[in-house]
GROMACS .gro file of C-alpha atoms in nm:
model
  169
    1MET     CA    1   7.404  11.273  11.852
    2GLN     CA    2   7.486  11.462  11.538
    3SER     CA    3   7.338  11.347  11.213
    4THR     CA    4   7.495  11.363  10.870
    5GLN     CA    5   7.250  11.314  10.586
    6GLY     CA    6   7.374  11.137  10.275
    7ALA     CA    7   7.195  11.083   9.947
    8GLU     CA    8   7.041  10.754  10.061
    9ARG     CA    9   7.058  10.735  10.440
   10VAL     CA   10   7.128  10.910  10.765
   11VAL     CA   11   7.443  10.823  10.961
   12ALA     CA   12   7.432  10.889  11.335
   13VAL     CA   13   7.770  11.012  11.458
   14ARG     CA   14   7.828  11.034  11.834
   15GLY     CA   15   8.079  11.314  11.807
   16PRO     CA   16   8.377  11.432  11.607
   17TYR     CA   17   8.639  11.180  11.505
   18ARG     CA   18   8.928  11.150  11.748
   19GLY     CA   19   9.254  10.988  11.664
   20ARG     CA   20   9.368  10.695  11.875
   21PRO     CA   21   9.724  10.586  11.947
   22ILE     CA   22   9.836  10.265  11.782
   23SER     CA   23  10.140  10.104  11.945
   24PHE     CA   24  10.352   9.812  11.840
   25LEU     CA   25  10.358   9.602  12.156
   26GLY     CA   26  10.622   9.362  12.033
   27PRO     CA   27  10.663   9.022  11.869
   28HIS     CA   28  10.497   8.717  12.019
   29GLU     CA   29  10.562   8.349  11.948
   30THR     CA   30  10.315   8.080  12.050
   31ALA     CA   31  10.223   7.731  11.927
   32GLY     CA   32  10.438   7.770  11.616
   33TRP     CA   33  10.297   8.115  11.531
   34ARG     CA   34  10.513   8.425  11.484
   35LEU     CA   35  10.293   8.725  11.550
   36LYS     CA   36  10.320   9.102  11.560
   37VAL     CA   37  10.113   9.251  11.843
   38TYR     CA   38   9.953   9.595  11.823
   39GLY     CA   39   9.759   9.794  12.080
   40ILE     CA   40   9.492  10.061  12.031
   41THR     CA   41   9.311  10.247  12.305
   42THR     CA   42   9.071  10.530  12.379
   43GLU     CA   43   9.246  10.601  12.711
   44GLY     CA   44   9.619  10.638  12.767
   45ALA     CA   45   9.895  10.523  12.537
   46ARG     CA   46   9.837  10.146  12.546
   47PRO     CA   47   9.549   9.910  12.616
   48PRO     CA   48   9.523   9.767  12.969
   49ALA     CA   49   9.784   9.502  13.047
   50GLY     CA   50   9.510   9.257  13.151
   51LEU     CA   51   9.348   9.279  12.808
   52VAL     CA   52   9.679   9.231  12.627
   53ASP     CA   53   9.765   8.934  12.850
   54ALA     CA   54   9.422   8.776  12.795
   55ALA     CA   55   9.448   8.817  12.417
   56LEU     CA   56   9.793   8.659  12.400
   57THR     CA   57   9.701   8.378  12.639
   58LEU     CA   58   9.402   8.295  12.419
   59ALA     CA   59   9.598   8.304  12.091
   60PRO     CA   60   9.693   7.931  12.082
   61GLU     CA   61   9.324   7.838  12.115
   62VAL     CA   62   9.203   8.092  11.858
   63LEU     CA   63   9.461   8.046  11.584
   64PRO     CA   64   9.438   7.733  11.370
   65ALA     CA   65   9.664   7.438  11.438
   66PRO     CA   66   9.908   7.350  11.313
   67ALA     CA   67  10.046   7.699  11.251
   68VAL     CA   68  10.220   7.586  10.933
   69LEU     CA   69  10.010   7.381  10.693
   70ARG     CA   70  10.089   7.269  10.340
   71ASP     CA   71   9.864   6.968  10.287
   72GLY     CA   72   9.668   7.083   9.981
   73ALA     CA   73   9.334   7.023  10.153
   74GLU     CA   74   9.302   7.390  10.247
   75PRO     CA   75   9.504   7.703  10.169
   76ASP     CA   76   9.862   7.695  10.293
   77ARG     CA   77   9.936   7.858  10.628
   78TYR     CA   78  10.275   7.999  10.717
   79GLY     CA   79  10.255   8.056  11.093
   80LEU     CA   80  10.268   8.432  11.034
   81GLY     CA   81  10.021   8.696  11.141
   82PHE     CA   82   9.933   8.973  11.381
   83VAL     CA   83   9.708   9.044  11.677
   84VAL     CA   84   9.533   9.377  11.736
   85VAL     CA   85   9.428   9.443  12.096
   86HIS     CA   86   9.183   9.735  12.115
   87ARG     CA   87   9.030   9.895  12.421
   88ALA     CA   88   8.750  10.073  12.232
   89GLY     CA   89   8.468  10.297  12.352
   90ASP     CA   90   8.208  10.024  12.398
   91PHE     CA   91   8.400   9.694  12.413
   92CYS     CA   92   8.745   9.541  12.430
   93PHE     CA   93   8.851   9.361  12.113
   94ALA     CA   94   9.118   9.115  12.006
   95LEU     CA   95   9.163   9.056  11.634
   96TYR     CA   96   9.364   8.750  11.536
   97ASP     CA   97   9.483   8.771  11.174
   98TRP     CA   98   9.700   8.530  10.978
   99TRP     CA   99   9.822   8.489  10.623
  100ALA     CA  100   9.705   8.193  10.417
  101GLY     CA  101   9.692   8.087  10.055
  102GLU     CA  102   9.973   8.324   9.958
  103ASN     CA  103   9.760   8.641   9.946
  104GLU     CA  104   9.467   8.589  10.184
  105LEU     CA  105   9.422   8.736  10.528
  106ARG     CA  106   9.213   8.525  10.766
  107GLN     CA  107   9.067   8.658  11.090
  108ARG     CA  108   8.890   8.565  11.409
  109LEU     CA  109   8.742   8.844  11.620
  110TYR     CA  110   8.694   8.825  11.996
  111SER     CA  111   8.545   9.083  12.233
  112SER     CA  112   8.471   9.143  12.600
  113PRO     CA  113   8.293   9.403  12.813
  114LEU     CA  114   8.501   9.704  12.915
  115ASP     CA  115   8.469   9.608  13.281
  116ALA     CA  116   8.583   9.249  13.216
  117PRO     CA  117   8.866   9.270  12.960
  118ARG     CA  118   8.990   8.917  13.037
  119ALA     CA  119   8.652   8.766  12.940
  120LEU     CA  120   8.726   8.754  12.566
  121ARG     CA  121   8.479   8.546  12.364
  122PRO     CA  122   8.398   8.516  11.992
  123HIS     CA  123   8.233   8.844  11.892
  124PRO     CA  124   7.856   8.782  11.868
  125THR     CA  125   7.784   8.982  11.551
  126PRO     CA  126   7.941   8.998  11.206
  127ALA     CA  127   8.232   9.242  11.201
  128VAL     CA  128   8.577   9.270  11.048
  129PHE     CA  129   8.750   9.581  11.185
  130CYS     CA  130   8.685   9.945  11.271
  131VAL     CA  131   8.851  10.252  11.117
  132TRP     CA  132   9.135  10.244  11.373
  133GLU     CA  133   9.200   9.869  11.343
  134GLY     CA  134   9.185   9.913  10.965
  135ALA     CA  135   9.502  10.124  10.980
  136VAL     CA  136   9.691   9.823  11.118
  137VAL     CA  137   9.537   9.590  10.860
  138ASP     CA  138   9.634   9.834  10.584
  139HIS     CA  139   9.993   9.851  10.709
  140GLU     CA  140  10.015   9.472  10.735
  141ARG     CA  141   9.876   9.431  10.383
  142ARG     CA  142  10.138   9.669  10.247
  143ALA     CA  143  10.415   9.497  10.446
  144TRP     CA  144  10.307   9.157  10.309
  145LEU     CA  145  10.317   9.295   9.955
  146ARG     CA  146  10.654   9.465  10.010
  147HIS     CA  147  10.838   9.173  10.168
  148VAL     CA  148  10.659   8.861  10.044
  149LEU     CA  149  10.443   8.891   9.733
  150THR     CA  150  10.676   9.118   9.534
  151ARG     CA  151  10.965   8.879   9.605
  152PRO     CA  152  10.842   8.542   9.470
  153GLU     CA  153  11.198   8.412   9.429
  154ALA     CA  154  11.292   8.486   9.792
  155PRO     CA  155  11.013   8.612  10.019
  156ASP     CA  156  11.169   8.789  10.319
  157VAL     CA  157  10.959   8.676  10.616
  158ASP     CA  158  11.201   8.822  10.870
  159ALA     CA  159  11.174   9.166  10.705
  160TYR     CA  160  10.794   9.131  10.714
  161LEU     CA  161  10.806   9.058  11.087
  162ARG     CA  162  11.031   9.361  11.148
  163ASP     CA  163  10.804   9.594  10.947
  164THR     CA  164  10.572   9.745  11.210
  165PHE     CA  165  10.346  10.046  11.251
  166GLU     CA  166  10.288  10.306  11.520
  167GLY     CA  167  10.110  10.639  11.519
  168VAL     CA  168   9.792  10.824  11.599
  169VAL     CA  169   9.516  10.739  11.352
   0.00000   0.00000   0.00000
């Protein structure tokens, strides 16, 4: 391991940063949710099909129900969000993100061992996203601003759903 010393602490870095491909895997509708699905992987161009399938199969259980909620008891939900499926170096991850309360992003994070990608469970430690997943979150934040929040008279949800990201990050 290489070590980079900062003013206050030492950060252990396993090796130089390597970009990872981020792919838009397509739209997905389930249980009233309209989702954008992204894939990230350390190997190949897309995460394993079994991991993607497991993440999408689990989505109706993970995402809150009903998908659309406007009861005043909790922040509104719109049935809009995205899923990030990541075959990382140490684990497989599925991030389930949805928009609520006009400008809030909510998330549930699931993970599984690399050798059992279909065994997704709630991630056991506090985490939000890694530097690669953060690129998707950043894009989605900007898309939400562009198509929804800057258009209070007529938010364009369909344009938001069409606004996707791909690249090596």
